[in-house]
mmCIF file of C-alpha atoms and ligand atoms in Angstrom:
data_model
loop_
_atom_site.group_PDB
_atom_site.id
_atom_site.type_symbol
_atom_site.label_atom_id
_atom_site.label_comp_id
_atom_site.label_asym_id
_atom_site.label_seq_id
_atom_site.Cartn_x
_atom_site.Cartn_y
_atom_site.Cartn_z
ATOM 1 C CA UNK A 1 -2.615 20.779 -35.186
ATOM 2 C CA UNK A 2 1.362 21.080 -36.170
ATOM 3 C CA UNK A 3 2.667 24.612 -35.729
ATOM 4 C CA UNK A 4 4.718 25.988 -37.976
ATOM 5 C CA UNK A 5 7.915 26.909 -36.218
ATOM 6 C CA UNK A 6 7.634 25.111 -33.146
ATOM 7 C CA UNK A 7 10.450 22.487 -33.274
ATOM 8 C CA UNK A 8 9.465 18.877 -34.344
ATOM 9 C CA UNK A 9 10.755 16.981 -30.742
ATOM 10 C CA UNK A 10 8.823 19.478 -28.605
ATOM 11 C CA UNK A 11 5.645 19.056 -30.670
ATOM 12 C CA UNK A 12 6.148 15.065 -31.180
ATOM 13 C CA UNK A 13 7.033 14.045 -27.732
ATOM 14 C CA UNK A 14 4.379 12.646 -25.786
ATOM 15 C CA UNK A 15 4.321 9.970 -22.284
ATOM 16 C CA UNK A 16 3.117 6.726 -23.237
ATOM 17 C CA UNK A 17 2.305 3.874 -21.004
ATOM 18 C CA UNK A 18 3.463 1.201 -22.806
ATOM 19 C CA UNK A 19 7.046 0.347 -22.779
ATOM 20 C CA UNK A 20 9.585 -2.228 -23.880
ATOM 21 C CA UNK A 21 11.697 -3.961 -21.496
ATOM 22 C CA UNK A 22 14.188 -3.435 -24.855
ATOM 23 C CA UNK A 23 17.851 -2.223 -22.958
ATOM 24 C CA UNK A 24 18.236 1.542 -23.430
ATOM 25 C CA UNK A 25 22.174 1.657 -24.407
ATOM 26 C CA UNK A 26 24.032 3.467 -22.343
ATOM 27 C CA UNK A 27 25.278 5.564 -24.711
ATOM 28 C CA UNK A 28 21.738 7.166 -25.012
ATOM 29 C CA UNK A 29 21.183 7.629 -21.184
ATOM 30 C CA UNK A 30 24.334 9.060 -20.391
ATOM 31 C CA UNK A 31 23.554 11.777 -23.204
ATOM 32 C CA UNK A 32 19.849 12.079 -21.852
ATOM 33 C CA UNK A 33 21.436 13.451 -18.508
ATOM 34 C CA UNK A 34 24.210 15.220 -20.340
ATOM 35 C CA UNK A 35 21.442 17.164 -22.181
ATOM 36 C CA UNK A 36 19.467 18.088 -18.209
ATOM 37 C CA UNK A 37 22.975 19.128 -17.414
ATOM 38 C CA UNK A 38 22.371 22.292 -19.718
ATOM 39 C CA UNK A 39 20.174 23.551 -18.506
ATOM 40 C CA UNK A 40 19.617 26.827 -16.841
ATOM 41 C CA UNK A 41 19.421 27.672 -13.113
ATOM 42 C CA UNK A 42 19.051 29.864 -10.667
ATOM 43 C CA UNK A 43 22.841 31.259 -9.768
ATOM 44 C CA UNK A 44 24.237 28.307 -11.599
ATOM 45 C CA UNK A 45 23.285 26.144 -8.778
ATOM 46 C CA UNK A 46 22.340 23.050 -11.192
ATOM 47 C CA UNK A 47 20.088 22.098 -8.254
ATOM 48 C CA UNK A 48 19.277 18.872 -10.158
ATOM 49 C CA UNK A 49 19.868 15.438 -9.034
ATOM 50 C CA UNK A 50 19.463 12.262 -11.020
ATOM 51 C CA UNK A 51 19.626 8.101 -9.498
ATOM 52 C CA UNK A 52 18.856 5.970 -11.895
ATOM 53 C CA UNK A 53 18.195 1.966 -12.061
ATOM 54 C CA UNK A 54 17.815 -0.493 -14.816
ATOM 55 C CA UNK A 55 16.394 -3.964 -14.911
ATOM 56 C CA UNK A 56 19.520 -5.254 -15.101
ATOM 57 C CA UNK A 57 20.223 -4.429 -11.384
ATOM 58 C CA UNK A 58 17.080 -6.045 -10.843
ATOM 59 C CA UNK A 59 16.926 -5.893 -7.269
ATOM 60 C CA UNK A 60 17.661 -2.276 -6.856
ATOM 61 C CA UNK A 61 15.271 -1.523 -9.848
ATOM 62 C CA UNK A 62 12.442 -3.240 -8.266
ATOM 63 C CA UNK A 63 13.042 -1.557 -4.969
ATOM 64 C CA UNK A 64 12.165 1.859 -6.874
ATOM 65 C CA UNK A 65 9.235 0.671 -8.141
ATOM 66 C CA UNK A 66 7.961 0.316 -4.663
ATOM 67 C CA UNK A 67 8.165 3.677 -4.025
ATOM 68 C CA UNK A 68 5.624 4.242 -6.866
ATOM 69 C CA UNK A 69 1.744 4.747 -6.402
ATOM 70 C CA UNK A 70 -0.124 1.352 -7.520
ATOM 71 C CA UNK A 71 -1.383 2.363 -10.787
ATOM 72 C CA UNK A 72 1.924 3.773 -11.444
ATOM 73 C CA UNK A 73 3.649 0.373 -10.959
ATOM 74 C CA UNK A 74 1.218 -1.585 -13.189
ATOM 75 C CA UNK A 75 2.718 -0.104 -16.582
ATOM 76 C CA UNK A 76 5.813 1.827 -15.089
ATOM 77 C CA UNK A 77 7.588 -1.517 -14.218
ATOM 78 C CA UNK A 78 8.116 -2.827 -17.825
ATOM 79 C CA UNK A 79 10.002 0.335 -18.548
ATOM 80 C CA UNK A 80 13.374 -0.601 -19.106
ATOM 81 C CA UNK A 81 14.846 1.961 -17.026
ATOM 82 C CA UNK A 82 13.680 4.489 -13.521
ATOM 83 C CA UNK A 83 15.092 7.821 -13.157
ATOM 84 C CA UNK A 84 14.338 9.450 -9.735
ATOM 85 C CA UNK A 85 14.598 13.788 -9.764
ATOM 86 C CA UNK A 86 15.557 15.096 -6.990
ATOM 87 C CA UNK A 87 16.465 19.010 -5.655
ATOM 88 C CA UNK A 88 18.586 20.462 -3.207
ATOM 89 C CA UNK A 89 16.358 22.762 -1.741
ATOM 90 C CA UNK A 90 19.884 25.035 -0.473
ATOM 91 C CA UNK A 91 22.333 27.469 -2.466
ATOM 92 C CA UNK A 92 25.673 25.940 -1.813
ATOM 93 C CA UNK A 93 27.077 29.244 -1.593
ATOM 94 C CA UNK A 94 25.322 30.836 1.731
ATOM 95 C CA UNK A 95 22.831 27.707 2.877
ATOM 96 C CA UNK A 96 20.138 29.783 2.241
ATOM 97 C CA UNK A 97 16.440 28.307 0.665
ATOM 98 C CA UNK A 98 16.685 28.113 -3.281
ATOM 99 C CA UNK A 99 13.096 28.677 -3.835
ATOM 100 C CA UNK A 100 13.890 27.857 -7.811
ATOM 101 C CA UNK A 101 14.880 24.378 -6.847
ATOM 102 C CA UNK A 102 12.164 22.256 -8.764
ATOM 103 C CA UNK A 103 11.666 24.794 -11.516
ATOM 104 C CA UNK A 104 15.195 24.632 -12.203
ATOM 105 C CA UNK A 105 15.145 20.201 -11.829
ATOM 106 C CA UNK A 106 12.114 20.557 -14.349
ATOM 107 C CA UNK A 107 14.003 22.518 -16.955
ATOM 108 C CA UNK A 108 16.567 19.987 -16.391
ATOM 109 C CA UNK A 109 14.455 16.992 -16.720
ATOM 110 C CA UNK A 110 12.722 19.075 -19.996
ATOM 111 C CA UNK A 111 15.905 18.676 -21.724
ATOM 112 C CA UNK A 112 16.172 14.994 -20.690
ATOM 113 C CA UNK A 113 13.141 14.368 -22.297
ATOM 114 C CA UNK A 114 13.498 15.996 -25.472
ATOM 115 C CA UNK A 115 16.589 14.651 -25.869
ATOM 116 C CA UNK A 116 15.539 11.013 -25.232
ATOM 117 C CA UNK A 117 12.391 11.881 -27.355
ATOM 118 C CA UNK A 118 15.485 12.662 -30.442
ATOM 119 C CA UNK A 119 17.100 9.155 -29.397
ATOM 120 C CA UNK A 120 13.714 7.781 -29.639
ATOM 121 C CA UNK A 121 13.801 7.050 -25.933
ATOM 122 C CA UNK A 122 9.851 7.808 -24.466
ATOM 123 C CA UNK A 123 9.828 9.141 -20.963
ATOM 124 C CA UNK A 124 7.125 9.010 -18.692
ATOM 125 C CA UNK A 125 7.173 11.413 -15.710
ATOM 126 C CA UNK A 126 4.972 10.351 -12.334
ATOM 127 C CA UNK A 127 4.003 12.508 -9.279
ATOM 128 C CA UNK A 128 2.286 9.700 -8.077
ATOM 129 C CA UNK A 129 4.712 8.018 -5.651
ATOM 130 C CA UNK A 130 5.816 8.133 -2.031
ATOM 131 C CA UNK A 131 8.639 11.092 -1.107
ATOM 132 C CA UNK A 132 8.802 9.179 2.514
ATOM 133 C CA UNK A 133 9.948 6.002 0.921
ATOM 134 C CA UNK A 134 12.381 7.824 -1.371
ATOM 135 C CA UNK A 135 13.490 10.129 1.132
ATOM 136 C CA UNK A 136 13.816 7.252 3.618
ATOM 137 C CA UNK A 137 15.347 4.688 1.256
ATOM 138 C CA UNK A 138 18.289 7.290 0.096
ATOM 139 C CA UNK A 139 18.470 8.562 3.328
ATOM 140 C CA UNK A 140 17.933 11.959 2.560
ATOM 141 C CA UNK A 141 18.037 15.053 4.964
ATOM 142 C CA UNK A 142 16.082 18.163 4.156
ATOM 143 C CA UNK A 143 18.286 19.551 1.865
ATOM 144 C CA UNK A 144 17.886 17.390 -0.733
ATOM 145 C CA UNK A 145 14.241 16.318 -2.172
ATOM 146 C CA UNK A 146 12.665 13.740 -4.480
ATOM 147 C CA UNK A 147 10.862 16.064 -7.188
ATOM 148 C CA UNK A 148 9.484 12.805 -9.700
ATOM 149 C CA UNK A 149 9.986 9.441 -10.999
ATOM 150 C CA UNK A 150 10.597 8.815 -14.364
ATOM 151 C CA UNK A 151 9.729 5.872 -16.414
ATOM 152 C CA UNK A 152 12.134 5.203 -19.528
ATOM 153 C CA UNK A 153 12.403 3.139 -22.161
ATOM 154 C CA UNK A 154 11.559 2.798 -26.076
ATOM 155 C CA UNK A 155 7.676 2.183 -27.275
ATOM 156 C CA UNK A 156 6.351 -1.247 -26.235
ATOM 157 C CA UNK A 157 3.620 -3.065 -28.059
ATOM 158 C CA UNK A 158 0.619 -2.533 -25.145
ATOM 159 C CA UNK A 159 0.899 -6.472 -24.571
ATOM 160 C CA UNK A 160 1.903 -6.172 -20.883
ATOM 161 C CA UNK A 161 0.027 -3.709 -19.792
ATOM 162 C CA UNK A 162 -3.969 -3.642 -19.484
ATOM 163 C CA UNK A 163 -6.113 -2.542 -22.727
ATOM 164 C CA UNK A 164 -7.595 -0.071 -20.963
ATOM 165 C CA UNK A 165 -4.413 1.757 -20.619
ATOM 166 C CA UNK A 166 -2.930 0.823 -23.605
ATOM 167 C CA UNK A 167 -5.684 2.797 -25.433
ATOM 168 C CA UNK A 168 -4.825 6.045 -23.946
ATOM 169 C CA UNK A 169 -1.856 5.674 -25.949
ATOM 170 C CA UNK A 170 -3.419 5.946 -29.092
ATOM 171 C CA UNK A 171 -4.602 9.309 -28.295
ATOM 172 C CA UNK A 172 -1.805 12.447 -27.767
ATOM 173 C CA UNK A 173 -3.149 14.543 -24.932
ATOM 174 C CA UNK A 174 -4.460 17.865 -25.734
ATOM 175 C CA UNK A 175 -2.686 20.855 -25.206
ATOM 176 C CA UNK A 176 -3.951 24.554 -24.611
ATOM 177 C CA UNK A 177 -4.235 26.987 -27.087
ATOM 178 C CA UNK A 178 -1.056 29.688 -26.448
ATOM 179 C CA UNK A 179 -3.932 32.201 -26.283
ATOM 180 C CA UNK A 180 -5.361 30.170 -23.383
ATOM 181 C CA UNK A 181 -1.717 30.683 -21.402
ATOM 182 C CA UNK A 182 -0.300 33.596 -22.988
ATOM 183 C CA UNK A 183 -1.519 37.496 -22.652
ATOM 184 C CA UNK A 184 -0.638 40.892 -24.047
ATOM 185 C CA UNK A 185 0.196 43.560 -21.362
ATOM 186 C CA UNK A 186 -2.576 42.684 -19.302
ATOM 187 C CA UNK A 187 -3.887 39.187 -18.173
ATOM 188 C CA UNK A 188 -7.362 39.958 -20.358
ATOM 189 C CA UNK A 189 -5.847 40.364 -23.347
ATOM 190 C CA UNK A 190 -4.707 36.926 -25.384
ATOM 191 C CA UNK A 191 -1.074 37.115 -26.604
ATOM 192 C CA UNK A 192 -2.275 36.754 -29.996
HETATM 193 C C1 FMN B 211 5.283 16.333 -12.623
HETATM 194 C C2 FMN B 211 4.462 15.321 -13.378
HETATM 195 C C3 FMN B 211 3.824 14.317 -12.693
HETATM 196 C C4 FMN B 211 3.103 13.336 -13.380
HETATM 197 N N1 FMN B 211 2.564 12.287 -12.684
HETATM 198 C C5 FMN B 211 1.997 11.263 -13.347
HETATM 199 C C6 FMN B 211 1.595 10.097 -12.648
HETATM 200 O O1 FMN B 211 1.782 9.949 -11.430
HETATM 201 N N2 FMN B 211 0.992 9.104 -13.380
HETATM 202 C C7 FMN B 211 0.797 9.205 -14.730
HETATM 203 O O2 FMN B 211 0.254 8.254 -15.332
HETATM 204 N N3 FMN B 211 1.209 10.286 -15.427
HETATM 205 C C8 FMN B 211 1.817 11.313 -14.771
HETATM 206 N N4 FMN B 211 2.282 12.418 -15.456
HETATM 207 C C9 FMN B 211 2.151 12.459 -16.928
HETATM 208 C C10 FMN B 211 1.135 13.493 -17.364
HETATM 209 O O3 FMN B 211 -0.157 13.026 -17.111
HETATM 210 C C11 FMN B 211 1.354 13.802 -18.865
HETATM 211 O O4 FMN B 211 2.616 14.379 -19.040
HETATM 212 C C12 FMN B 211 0.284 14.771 -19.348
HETATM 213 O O5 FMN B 211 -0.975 14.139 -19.382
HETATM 214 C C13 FMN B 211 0.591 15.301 -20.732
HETATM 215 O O6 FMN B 211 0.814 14.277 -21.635
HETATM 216 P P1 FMN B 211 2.085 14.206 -22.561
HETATM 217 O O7 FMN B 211 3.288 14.094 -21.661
HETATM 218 O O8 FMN B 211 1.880 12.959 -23.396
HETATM 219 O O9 FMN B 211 2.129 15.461 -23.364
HETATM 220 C C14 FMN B 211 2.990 13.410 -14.794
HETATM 221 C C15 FMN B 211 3.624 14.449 -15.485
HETATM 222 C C16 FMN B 211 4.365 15.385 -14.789
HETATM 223 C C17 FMN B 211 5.060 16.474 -15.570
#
């Protein structure tokens, strides 16, 4: 059901799993991380790092669908473009643990994907691939950690993917009722 006040992107956006192999201009990537660049963080820190690869650097972009879980690859590799989050998990100003890391990366990847969603550029986030391979591939120490994958690219017509998947896409996933997240002075009492 459409709420009332709740701005159009954030209620429209949704993670399909069909994708064109269409090319995303650049002009529209470089203002998707522009927009993750806004966000807020924790002391400023901007924690957030992006890598990204297209299909036009074939080789690299194939090499970072590896690092995804199976059932990830099957529809994530016709997405045009794969954006890899990553954190570093240290302040820069004392070396101490920034605990705020990945909920700072996901505010930044939330305005990434409501500003592709206003470019009409779907994203697709995954959890579902291997931090060794990532970690091991970039070379990363411990300061700096692969938060999620992202699949990118406009709407594709279902053709290369499997049926069954393609018909979760005619469905938008359900979403709680604010009541069923939200509370009023105490955690019994629904916000509304
Ligand atoms: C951190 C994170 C990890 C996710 N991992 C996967 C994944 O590995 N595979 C997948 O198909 N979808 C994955 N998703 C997509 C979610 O299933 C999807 O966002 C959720 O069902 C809500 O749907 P919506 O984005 O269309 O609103 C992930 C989403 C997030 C935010």
């Amino acid at each position: 059901m459409k709420k009332e006040l709740v701005l159009e992107i954030i209620q429209e956006r949704w993670s399909p799993y069909s994708f064109s192999s269409a090319p995303v201009e650049d002009f529209k990537l470089k203002a998707m991380l522009e927009a993750a660049g806004y966000a807020p963080s924790c002391n400023n820190e901007q924690p957030w790092v992006f890598v990204y690869s297209t299909q036009q650097d074939s080789e690299v972009f194939n090499e970072y669908i590896g690092f995804l879980a199976e059932a990830n690859q099957i529809w994530a590799r016709h997405a045009y473009a794969i954006i890899i989050s990553m954190a570093r998990t240290k302040f820069s100003f004392n070396g101490k643990t920034n605990k705020y890391a990945f909920h700072d990366t996901g505010m930044a990847v939330s305005n990434l994907l409501l500003q592709a969603f206003a470019l009409d550029i779907y994203v697709h986030q995954m959890a579902g691939f291997s931090t060794e391979k990532v970690k091991e591939y970039f070379n990363l120490g411990d300061d700096l950690e692969p938060v999620a994958i992202m699949a990118v690219g406009y709407i594709g017509d279902g053709l290369s993917i499997p049926p069954e998947l393609f018909k979760r896409d005619e469905k938008r996933r359900p979403k709680k009722t604010v009541n069923e997240f939200a509370f009023k002075n105490a955690l019994s009492h629904p916000a509304f």
